[in-house]
PDB file of C-alpha atoms and ligand atoms in Angstrom:
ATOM      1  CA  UNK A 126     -17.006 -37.746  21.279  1.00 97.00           C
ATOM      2  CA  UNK A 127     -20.367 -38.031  20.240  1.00 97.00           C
ATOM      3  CA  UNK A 128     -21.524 -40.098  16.994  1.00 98.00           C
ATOM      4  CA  UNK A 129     -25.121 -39.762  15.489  1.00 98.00           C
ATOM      5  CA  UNK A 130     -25.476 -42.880  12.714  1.00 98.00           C
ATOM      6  CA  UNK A 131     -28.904 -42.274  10.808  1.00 99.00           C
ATOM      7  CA  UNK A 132     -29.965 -45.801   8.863  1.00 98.00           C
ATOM      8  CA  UNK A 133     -33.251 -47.925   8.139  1.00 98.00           C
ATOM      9  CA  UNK A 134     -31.508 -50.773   9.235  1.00 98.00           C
ATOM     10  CA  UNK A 135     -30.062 -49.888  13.420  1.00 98.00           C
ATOM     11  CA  UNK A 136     -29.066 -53.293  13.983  1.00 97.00           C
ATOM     12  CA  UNK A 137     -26.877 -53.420  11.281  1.00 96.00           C
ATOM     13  CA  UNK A 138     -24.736 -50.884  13.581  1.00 97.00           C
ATOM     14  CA  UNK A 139     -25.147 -53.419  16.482  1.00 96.00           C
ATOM     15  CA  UNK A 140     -21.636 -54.916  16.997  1.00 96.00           C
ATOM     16  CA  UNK A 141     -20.294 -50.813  17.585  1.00 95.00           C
ATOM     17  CA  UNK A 142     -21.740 -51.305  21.306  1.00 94.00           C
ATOM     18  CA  UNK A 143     -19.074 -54.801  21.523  1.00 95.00           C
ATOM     19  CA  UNK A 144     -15.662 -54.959  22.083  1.00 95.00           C
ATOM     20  CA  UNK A 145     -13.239 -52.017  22.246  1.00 95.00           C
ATOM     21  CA  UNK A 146     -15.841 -49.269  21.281  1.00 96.00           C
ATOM     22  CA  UNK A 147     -18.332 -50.536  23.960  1.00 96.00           C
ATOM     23  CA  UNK A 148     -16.224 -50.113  26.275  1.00 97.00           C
ATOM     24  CA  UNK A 149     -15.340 -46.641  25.479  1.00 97.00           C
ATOM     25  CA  UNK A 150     -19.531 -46.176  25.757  1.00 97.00           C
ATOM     26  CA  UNK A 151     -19.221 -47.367  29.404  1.00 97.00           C
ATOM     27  CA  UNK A 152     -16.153 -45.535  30.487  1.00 97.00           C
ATOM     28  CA  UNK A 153     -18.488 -42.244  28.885  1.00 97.00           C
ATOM     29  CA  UNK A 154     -15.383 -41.542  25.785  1.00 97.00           C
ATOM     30  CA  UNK A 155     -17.824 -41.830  23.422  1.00 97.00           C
ATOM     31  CA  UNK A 156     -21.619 -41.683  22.914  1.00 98.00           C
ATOM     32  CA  UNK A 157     -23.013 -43.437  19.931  1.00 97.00           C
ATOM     33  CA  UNK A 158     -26.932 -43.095  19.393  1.00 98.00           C
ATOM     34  CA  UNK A 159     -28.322 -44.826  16.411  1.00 98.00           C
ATOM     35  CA  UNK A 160     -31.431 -43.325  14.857  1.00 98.00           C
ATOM     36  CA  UNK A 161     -34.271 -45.538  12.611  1.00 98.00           C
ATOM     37  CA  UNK A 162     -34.658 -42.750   9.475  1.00 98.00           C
ATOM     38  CA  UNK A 163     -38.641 -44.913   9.291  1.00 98.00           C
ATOM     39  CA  UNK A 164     -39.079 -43.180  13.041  1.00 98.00           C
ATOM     40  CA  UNK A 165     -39.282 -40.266  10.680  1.00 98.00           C
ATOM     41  CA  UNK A 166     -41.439 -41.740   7.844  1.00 98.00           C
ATOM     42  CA  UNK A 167     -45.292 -40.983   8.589  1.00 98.00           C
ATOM     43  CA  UNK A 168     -46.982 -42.406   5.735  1.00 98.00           C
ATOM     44  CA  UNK A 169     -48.640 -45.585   6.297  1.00 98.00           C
ATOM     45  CA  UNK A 170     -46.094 -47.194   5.266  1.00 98.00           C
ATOM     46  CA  UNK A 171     -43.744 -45.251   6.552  1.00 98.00           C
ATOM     47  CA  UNK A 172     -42.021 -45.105   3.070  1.00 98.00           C
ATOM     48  CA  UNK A 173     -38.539 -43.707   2.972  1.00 98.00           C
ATOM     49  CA  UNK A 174     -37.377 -44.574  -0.875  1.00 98.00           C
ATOM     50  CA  UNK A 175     -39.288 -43.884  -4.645  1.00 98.00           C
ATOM     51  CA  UNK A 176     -38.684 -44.182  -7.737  1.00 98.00           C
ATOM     52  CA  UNK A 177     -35.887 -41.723  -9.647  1.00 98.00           C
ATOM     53  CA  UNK A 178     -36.451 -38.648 -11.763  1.00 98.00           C
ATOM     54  CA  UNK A 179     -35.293 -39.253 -15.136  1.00 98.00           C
ATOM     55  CA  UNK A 180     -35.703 -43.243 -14.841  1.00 98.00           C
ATOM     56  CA  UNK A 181     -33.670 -45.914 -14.230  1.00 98.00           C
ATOM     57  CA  UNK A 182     -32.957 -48.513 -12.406  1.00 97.00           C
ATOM     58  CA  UNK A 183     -33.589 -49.065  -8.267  1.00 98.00           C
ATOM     59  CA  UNK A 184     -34.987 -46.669  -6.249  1.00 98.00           C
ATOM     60  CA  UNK A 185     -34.231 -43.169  -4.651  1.00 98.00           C
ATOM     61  CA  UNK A 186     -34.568 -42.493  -0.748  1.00 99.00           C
ATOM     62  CA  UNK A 187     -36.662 -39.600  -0.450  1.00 98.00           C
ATOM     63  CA  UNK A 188     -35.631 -36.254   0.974  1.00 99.00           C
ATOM     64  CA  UNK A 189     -38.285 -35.817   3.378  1.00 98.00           C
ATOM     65  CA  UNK A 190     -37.791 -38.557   6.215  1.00 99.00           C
ATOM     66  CA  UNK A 191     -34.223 -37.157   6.019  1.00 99.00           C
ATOM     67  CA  UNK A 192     -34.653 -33.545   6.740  1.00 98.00           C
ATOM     68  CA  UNK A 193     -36.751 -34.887   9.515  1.00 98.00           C
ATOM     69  CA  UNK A 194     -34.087 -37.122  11.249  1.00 98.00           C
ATOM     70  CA  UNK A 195     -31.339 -34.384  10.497  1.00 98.00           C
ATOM     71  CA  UNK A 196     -33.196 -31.919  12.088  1.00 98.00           C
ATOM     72  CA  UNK A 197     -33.742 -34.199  14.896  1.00 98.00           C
ATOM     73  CA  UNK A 198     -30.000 -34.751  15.517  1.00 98.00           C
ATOM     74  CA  UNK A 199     -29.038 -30.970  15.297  1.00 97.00           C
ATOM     75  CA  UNK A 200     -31.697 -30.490  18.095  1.00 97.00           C
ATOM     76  CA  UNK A 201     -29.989 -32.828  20.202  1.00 97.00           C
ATOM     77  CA  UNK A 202     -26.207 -31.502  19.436  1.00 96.00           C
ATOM     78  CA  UNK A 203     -25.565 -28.842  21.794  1.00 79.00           C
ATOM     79  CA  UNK A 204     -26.608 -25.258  20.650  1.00 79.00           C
ATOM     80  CA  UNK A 205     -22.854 -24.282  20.942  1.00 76.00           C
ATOM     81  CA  UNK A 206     -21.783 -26.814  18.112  1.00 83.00           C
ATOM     82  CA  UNK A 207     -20.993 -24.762  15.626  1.00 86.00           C
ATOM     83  CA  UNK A 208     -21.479 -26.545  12.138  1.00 95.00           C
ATOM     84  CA  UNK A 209     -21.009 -30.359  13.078  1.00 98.00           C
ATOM     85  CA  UNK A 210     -19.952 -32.569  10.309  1.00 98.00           C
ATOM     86  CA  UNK A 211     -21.940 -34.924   8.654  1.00 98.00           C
ATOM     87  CA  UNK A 212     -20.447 -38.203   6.557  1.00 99.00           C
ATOM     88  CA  UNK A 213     -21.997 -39.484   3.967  1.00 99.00           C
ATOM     89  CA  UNK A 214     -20.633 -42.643   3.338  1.00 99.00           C
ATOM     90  CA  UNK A 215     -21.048 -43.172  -1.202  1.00 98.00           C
ATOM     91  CA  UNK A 216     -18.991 -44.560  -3.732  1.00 98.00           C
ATOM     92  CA  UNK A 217     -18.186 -41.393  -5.111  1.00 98.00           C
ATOM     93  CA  UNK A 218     -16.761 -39.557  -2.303  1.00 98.00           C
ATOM     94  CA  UNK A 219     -12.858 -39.130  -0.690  1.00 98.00           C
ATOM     95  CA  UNK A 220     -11.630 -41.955   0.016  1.00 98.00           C
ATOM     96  CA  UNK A 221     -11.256 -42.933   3.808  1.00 98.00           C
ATOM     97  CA  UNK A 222      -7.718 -43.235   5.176  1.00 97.00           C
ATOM     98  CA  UNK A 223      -6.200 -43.077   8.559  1.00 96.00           C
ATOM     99  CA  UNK A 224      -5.192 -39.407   7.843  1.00 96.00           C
ATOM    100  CA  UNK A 225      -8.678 -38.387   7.673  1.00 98.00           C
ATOM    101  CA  UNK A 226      -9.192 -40.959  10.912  1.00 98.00           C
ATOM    102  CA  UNK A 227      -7.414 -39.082  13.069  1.00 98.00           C
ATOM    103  CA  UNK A 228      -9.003 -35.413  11.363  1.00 98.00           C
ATOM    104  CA  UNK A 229     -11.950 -36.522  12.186  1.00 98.00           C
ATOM    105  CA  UNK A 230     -10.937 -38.121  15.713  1.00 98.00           C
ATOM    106  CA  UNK A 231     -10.720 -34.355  17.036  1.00 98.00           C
ATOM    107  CA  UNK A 232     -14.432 -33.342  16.231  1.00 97.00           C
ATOM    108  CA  UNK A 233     -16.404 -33.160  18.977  1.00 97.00           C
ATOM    109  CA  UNK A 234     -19.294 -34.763  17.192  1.00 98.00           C
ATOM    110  CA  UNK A 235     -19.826 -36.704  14.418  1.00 98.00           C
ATOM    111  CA  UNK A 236     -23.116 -37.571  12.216  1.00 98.00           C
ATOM    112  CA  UNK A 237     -23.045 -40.235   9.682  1.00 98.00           C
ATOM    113  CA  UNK A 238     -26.000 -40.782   6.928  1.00 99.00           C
ATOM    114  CA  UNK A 239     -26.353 -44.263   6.104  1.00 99.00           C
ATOM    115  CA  UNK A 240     -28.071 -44.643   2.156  1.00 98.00           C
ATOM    116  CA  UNK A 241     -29.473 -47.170   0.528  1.00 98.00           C
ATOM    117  CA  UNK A 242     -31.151 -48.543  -2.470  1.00 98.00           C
ATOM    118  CA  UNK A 243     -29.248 -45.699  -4.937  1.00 98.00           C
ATOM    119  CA  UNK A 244     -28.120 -43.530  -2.625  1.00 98.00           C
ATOM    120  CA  UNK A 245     -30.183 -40.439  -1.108  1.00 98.00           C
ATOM    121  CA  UNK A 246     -32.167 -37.765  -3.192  1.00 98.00           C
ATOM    122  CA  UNK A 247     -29.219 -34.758  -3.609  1.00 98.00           C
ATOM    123  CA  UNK A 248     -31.094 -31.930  -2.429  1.00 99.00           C
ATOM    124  CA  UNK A 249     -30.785 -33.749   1.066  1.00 99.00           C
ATOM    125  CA  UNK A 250     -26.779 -32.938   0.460  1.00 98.00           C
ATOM    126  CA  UNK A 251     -27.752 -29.344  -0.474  1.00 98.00           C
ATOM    127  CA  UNK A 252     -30.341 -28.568   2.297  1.00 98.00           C
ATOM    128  CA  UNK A 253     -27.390 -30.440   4.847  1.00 98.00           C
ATOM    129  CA  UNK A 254     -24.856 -28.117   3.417  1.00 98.00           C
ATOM    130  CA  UNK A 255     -26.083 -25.394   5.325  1.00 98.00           C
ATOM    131  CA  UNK A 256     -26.332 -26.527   8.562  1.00 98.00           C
ATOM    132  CA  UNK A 257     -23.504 -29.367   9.299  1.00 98.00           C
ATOM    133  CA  UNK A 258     -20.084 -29.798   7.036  1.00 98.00           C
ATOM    134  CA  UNK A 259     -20.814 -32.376   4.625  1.00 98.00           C
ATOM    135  CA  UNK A 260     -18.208 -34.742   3.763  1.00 98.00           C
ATOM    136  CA  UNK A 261     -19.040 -37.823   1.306  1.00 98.00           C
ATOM    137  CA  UNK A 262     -16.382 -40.658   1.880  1.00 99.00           C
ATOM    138  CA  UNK A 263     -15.727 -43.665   0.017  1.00 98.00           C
ATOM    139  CA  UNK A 264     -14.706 -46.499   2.222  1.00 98.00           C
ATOM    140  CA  UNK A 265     -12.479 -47.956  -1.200  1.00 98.00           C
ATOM    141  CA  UNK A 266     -12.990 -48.306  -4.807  1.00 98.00           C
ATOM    142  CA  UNK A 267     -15.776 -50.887  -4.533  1.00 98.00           C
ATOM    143  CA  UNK A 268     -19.863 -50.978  -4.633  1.00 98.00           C
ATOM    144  CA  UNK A 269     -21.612 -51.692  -1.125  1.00 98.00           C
ATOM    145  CA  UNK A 270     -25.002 -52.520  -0.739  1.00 98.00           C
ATOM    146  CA  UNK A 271     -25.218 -49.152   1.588  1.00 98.00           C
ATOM    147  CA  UNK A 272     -23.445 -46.922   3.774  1.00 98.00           C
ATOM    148  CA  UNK A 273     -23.703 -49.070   7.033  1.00 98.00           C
ATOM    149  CA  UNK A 274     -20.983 -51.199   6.435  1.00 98.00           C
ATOM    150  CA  UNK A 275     -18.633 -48.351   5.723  1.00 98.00           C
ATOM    151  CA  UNK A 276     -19.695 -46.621   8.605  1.00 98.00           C
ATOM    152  CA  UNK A 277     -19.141 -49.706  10.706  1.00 98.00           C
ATOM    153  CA  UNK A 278     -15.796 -49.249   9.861  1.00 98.00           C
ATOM    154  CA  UNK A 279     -15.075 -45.867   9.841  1.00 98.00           C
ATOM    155  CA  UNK A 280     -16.024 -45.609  13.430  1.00 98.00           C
ATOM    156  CA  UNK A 281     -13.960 -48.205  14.427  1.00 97.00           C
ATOM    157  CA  UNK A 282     -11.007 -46.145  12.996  1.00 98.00           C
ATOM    158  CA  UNK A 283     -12.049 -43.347  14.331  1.00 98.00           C
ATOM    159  CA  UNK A 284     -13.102 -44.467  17.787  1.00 98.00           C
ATOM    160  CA  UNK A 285      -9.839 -46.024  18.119  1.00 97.00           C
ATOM    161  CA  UNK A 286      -7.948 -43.141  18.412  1.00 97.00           C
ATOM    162  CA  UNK A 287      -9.826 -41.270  20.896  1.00 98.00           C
ATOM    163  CA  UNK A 288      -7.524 -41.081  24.076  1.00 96.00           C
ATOM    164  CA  UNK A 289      -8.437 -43.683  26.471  1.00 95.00           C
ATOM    165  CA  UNK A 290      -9.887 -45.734  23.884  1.00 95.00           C
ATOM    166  CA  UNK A 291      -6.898 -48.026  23.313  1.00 93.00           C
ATOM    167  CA  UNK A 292      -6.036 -49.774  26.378  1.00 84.00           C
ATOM    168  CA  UNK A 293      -1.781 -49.668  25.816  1.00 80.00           C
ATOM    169  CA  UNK A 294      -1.631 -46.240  23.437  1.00 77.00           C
ATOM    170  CA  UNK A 295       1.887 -47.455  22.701  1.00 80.00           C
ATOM    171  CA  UNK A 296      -0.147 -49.818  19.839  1.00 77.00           C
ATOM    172  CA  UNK A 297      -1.277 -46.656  18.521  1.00 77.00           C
ATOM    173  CA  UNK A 298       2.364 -44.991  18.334  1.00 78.00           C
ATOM    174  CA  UNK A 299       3.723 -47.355  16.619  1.00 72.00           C
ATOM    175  CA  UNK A 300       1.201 -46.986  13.794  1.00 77.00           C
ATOM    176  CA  UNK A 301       1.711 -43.472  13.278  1.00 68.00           C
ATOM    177  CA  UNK A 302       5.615 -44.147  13.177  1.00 60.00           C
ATOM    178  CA  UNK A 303       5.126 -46.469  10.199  1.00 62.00           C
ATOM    179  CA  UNK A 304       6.168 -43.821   7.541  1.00 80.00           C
ATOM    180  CA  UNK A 305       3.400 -45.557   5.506  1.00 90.00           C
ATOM    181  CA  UNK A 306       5.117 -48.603   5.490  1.00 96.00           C
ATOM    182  CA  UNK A 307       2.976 -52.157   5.524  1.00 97.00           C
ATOM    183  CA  UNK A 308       3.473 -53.783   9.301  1.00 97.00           C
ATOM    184  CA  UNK A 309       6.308 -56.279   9.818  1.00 98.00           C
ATOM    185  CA  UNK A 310       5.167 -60.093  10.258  1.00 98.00           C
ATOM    186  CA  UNK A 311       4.285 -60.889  14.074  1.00 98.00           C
ATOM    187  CA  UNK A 312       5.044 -64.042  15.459  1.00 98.00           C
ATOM    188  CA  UNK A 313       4.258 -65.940  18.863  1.00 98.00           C
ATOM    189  CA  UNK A 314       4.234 -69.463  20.573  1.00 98.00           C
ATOM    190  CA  UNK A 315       5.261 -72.018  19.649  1.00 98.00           C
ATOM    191  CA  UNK A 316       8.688 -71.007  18.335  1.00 98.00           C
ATOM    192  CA  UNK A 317       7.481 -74.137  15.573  1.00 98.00           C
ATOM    193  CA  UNK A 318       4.776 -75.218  14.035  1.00 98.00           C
ATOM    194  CA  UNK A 319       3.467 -77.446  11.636  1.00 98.00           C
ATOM    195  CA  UNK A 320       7.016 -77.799   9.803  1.00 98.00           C
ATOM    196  CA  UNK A 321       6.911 -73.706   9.909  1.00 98.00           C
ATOM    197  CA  UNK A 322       9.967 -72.079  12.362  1.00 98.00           C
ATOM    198  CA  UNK A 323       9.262 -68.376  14.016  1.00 99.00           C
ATOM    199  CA  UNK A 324      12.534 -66.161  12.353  1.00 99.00           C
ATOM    200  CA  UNK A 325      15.388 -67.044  14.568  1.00 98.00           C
ATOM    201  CA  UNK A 326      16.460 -63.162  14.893  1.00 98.00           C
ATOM    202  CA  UNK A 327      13.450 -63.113  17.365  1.00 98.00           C
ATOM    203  CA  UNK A 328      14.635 -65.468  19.565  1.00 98.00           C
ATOM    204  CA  UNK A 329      18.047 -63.633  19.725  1.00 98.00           C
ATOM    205  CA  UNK A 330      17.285 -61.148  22.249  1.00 98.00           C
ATOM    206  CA  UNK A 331      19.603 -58.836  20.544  1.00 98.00           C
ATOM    207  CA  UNK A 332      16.957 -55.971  20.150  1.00 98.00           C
ATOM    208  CA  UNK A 333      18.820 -53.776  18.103  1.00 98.00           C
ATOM    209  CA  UNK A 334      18.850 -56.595  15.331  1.00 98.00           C
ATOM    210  CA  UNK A 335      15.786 -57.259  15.619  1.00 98.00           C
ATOM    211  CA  UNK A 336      14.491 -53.729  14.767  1.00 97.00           C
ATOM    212  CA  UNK A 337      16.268 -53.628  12.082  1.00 97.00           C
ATOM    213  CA  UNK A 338      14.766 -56.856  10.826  1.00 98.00           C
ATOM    214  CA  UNK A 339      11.278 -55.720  11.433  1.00 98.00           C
ATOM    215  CA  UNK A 340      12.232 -52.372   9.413  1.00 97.00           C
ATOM    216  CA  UNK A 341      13.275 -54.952   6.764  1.00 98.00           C
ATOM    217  CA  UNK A 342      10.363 -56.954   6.805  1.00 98.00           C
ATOM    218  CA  UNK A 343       8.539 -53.800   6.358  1.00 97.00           C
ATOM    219  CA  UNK A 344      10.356 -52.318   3.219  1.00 98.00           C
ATOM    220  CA  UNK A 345      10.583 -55.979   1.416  1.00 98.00           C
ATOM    221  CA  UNK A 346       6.161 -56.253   2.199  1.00 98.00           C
ATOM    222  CA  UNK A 347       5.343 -52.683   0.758  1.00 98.00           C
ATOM    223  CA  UNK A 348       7.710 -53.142  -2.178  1.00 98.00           C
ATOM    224  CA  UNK A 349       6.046 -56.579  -3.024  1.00 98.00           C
ATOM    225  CA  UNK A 350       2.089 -55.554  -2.204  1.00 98.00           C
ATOM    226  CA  UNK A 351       1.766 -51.808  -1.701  1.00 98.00           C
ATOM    227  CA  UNK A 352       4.778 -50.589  -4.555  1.00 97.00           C
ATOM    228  CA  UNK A 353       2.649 -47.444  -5.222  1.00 97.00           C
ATOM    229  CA  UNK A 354       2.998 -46.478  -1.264  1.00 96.00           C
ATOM    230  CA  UNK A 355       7.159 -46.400  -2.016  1.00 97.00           C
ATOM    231  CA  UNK A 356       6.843 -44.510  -5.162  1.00 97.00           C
ATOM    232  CA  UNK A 357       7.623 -40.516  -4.985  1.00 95.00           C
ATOM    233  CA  UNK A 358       7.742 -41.007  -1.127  1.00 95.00           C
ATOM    234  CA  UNK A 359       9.791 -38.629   0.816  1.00 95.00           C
ATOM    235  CA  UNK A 360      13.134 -40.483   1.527  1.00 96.00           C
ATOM    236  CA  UNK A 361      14.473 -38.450   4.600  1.00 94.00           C
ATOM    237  CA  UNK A 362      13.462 -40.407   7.040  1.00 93.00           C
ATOM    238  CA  UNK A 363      15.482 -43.642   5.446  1.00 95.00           C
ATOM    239  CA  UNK A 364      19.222 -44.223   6.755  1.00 95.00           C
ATOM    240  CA  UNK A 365      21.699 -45.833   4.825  1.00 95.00           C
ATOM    241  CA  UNK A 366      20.806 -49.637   5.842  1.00 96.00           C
ATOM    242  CA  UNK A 367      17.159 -48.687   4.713  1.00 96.00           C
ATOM    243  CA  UNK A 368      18.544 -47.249   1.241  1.00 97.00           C
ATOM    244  CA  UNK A 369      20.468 -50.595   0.517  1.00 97.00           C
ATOM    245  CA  UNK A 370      17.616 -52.456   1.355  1.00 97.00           C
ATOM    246  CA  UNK A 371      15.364 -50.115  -0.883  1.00 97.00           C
ATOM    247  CA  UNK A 372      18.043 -50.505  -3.668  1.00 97.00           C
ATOM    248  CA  UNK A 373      18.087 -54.368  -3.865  1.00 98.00           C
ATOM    249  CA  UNK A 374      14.454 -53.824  -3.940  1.00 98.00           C
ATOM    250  CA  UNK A 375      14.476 -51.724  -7.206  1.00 97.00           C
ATOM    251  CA  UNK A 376      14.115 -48.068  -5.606  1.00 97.00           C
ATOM    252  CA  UNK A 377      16.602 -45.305  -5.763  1.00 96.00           C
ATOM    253  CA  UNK A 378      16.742 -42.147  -3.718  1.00 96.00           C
ATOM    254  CA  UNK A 379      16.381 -39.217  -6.985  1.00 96.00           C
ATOM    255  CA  UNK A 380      16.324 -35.351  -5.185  1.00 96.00           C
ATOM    256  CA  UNK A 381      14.826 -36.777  -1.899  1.00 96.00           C
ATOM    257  CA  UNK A 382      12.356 -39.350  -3.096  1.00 97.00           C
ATOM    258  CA  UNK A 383      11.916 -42.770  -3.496  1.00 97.00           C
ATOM    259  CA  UNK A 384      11.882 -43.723  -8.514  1.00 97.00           C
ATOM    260  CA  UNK A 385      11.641 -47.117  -9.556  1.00 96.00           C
ATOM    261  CA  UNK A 386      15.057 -48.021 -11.547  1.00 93.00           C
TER     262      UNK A 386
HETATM  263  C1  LIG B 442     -24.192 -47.247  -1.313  1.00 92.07           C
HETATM  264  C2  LIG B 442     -25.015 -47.999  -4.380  1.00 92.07           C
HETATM  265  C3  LIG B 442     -24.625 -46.079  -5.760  1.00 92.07           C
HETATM  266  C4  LIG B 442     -24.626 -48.814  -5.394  1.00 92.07           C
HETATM  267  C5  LIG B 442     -26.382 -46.918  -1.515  1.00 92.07           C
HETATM  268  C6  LIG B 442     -25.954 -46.091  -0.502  1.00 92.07           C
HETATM  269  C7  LIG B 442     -19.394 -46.844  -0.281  1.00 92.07           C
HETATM  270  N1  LIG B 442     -16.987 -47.276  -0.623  1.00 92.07           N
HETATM  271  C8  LIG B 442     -18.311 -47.490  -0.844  1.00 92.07           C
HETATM  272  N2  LIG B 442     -18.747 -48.396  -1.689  1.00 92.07           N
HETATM  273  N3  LIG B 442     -20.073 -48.351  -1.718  1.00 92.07           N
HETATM  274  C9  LIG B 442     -20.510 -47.417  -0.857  1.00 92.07           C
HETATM  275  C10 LIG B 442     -21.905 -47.066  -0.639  1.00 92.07           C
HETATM  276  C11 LIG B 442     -22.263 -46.110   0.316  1.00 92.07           C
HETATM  277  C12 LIG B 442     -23.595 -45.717   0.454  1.00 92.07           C
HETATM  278  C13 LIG B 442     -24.568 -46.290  -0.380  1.00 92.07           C
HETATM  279  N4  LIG B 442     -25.331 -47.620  -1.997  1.00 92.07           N
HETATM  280  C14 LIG B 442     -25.420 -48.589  -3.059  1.00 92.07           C
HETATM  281  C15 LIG B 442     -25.023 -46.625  -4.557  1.00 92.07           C
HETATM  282  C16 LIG B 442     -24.251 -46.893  -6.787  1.00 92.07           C
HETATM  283  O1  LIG B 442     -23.906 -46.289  -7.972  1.00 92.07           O
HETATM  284  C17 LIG B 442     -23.170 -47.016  -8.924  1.00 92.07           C
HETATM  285  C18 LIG B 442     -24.238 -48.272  -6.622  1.00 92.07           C
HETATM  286  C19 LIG B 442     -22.877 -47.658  -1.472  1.00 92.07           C
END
């Protein structure tokens, strides 16, 4: 895959060439180019926000250093990419989740356009609209300074997935199997510490209990943190151990999904 990130502050996207996803950039899974949107600023100050139409506070980036460094990524992309998509990380966009992580996991490119100050003038969105698939996403219900910090994290999601990526892609399966259930606790040496003792069902052995436990574990955390995930979810995939379990927990099983009683 290849990821454009446009932004006046590149280093901000610095740790994306550590870790996991560098990796991935040496082994040639992804390419990730960061682009300065001030490299396309050619006033002497190479000025890239001003203030809004019809007042108010902070400032407005301008439209022009954008079409610029837009343009500039399309030239690179090859001709045969047909409309690529461009995210535009804001506050009031679709929120990010791992379904749309693995949506956009199959593009062949990706181009992210990193605002700041207010956000970016809207006929940028318009002018975009015609050329690349424009997506604003909302990392979560909560005001960022700008849109690296989202993107930071969206490409970690994303370039996660992409195969080769993830050393042991058994991690990965057992992710998707989680029905959108919370993860189960995860324990290792030594079997106590500090007064605390690891769950004796994982010393056992006995790996059919054990699953079950875990599967426990999970229902019991979502219930307690995440209730709205359990609400009107599709109860198919839960067996009868799971529907006790659910039941002790307050949830009932009403024309195949999960009501509070
Ligand atoms: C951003 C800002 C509008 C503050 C500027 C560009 C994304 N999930 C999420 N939270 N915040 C963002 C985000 C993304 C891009 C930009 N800002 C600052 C923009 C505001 O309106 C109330 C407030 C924030």
């Amino acid at each position: 895959m290849r990821i454009d990130v446009v932004s006046i502050f590149p280093e901000y996207l610095a740790p994306l060439k550590l870790s996991l996803l560098g990796r991935a950039q040496e082994d040639g899974l992804l390419q990730l180019d960061v682009h300065d949107l001030r490299d396309f600023a050619f006033d002497r100050h190479r000025t890239v926000d001003d203030t809004p139409y019809g007042g108010g506070a902070g400032m407005v980036m301008k439209p022009e250093p954008w079409g610029l460094a837009l343009e500039a990524v399309l030239a690179s992309l090859e001709a045969a990419e047909r409309r690529p998509t461009l995210i535009v990380p804001s506050p009031a966009g679709e929120v990010f989740t791992q379904a749309l992580a693995y949506e956009l996991a199959e593009e062949p490119t990706l181009t992210f356009a990193c605002g700041r100050y207010e956000g970016i003038d809207e006929r940028v969105l318009e002018w975009a609209g015609e050329r690349f698939r424009v997506r604003p996403v909302s990392l979560g219900d909560y005001v960022l300074n700008g849109g690296e910090v989202a993107v930071m994290a969206m490409v970690e999601a994303i370039g996660r997935l992409l195969p080769g990526v993830v050393g042991n892609p058994e991690s990965l399966v057992e992710e998707s199997h989680s029905d959108g259930l919370l993860e189960y606790p995860v324990y290792t040496k030594p079997s106590s510490w500090r007064g605390h003792d690891v769950p004796e069902v994982l010393l056992s052995g006995n790996h059919g209990l054990i699953a079950r436990w875990r599967r426990e574990q999970q229902l019991r955390r979502t219930a307690g943190r995440r209730p709205e995930l359990l609400v009107g979810a599709d109860a198919s995939g839960f067996g009868r151990e799971e529907r006790a379990v659910l039941a002790e927990l307050g949830y009932d099983v009403v024309d195949g999904r999960l009501e509070r009683h």
